[in-house]
Coordinates of C-alpha atoms in Angstrom, one line a residue:
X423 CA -4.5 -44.5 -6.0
X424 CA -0.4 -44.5 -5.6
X425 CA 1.7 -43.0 -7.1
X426 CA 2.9 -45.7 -9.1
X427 CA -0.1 -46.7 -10.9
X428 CA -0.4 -46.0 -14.6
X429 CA -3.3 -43.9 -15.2
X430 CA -6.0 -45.2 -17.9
X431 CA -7.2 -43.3 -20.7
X432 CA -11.1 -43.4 -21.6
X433 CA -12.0 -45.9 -24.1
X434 CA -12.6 -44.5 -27.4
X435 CA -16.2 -44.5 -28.5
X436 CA -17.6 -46.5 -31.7
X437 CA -17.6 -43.4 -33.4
X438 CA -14.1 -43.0 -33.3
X439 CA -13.0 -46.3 -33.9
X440 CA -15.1 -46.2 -37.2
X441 CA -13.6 -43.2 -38.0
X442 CA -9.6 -44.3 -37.9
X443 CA -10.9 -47.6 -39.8
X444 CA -12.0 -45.5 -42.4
X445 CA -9.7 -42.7 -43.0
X446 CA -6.3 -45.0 -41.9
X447 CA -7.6 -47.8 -44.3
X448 CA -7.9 -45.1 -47.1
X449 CA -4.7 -44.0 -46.2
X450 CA -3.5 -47.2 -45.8
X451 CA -4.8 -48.1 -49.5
X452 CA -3.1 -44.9 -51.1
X453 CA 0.7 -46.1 -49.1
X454 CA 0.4 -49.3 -50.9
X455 CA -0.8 -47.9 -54.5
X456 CA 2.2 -45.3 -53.9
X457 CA 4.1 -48.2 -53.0
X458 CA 3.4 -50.4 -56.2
X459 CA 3.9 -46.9 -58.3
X460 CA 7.5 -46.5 -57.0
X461 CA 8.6 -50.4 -57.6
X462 CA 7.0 -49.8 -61.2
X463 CA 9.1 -46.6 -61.9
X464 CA 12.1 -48.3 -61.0
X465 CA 11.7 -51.2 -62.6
X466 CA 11.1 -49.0 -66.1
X467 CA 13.9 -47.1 -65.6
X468 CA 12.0 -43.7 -64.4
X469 CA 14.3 -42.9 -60.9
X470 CA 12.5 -39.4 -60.6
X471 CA 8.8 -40.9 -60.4
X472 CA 10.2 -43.9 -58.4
X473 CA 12.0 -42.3 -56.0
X474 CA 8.7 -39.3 -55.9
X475 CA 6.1 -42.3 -55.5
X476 CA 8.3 -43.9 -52.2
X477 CA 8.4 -40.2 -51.0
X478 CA 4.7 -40.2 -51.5
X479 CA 4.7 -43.9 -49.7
X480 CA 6.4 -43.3 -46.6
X481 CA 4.3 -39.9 -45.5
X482 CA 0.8 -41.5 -46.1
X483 CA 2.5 -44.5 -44.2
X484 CA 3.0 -41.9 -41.4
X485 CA 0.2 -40.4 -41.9
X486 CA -2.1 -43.8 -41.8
X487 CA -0.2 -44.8 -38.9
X488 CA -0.8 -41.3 -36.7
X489 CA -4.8 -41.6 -37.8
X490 CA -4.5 -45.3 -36.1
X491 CA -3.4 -44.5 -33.0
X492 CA -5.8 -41.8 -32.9
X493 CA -5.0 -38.4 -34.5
X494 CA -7.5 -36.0 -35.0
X495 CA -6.2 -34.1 -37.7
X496 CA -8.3 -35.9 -40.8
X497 CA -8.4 -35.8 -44.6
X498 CA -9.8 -37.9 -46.8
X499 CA -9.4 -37.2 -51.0
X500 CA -12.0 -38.5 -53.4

C-alpha cells in the first residue's frame, strides 16, 4: 500500500444501518413536526414559541444528521 492511498473504513453491519434508519428517521420526524410548530407560531403571532420551535428544529436537524452518518450517542423518546 503507498502512501497515497485513502484508507477504507469497514462496512457497517445490518445492525447498524437499521439502527440510524430508525433513530435518524425519528429524529428526522420530530425536525419536521418542530418545524411545522415554529411556521404555525409565527403565523399566529406567538414569536416566543416560534422562534423556541426553530430552536427546537435545527438541533434535532443536527442531531438526525450526526445519527446518519453514524454516531453512536443514541436516544429515542416515546
Amino acid at each position: 500500500m503507498s502512501v497515497n492511498e485513502p484508507t477504507s473504513r469497514p462496512a457497517p453491519r445490518a445492525g447498524d444501518i437499521v439502527s440510524r434508519v430508525i433513530f435518524g428517521g425519528f429524529w428526522s420526524v420530530v425536525t419536521v413536526a418542530a418545524l411545522i410548530a415554529g411556521i404555525v407560531g409565527f403565523s399566529h403571532g406567538q414569536a416566543g414559541v416560534g422562534f423556541g420551535a426553530l430552536i427546537v428544529a435545527v438541533l434535532t436537524g443536527l442531531y438526525a444528521r450526526y445519527i446518519f452518518r453514524g454516531g453512536r450517542f443514541r436516544i429515542l423518546f416515546w
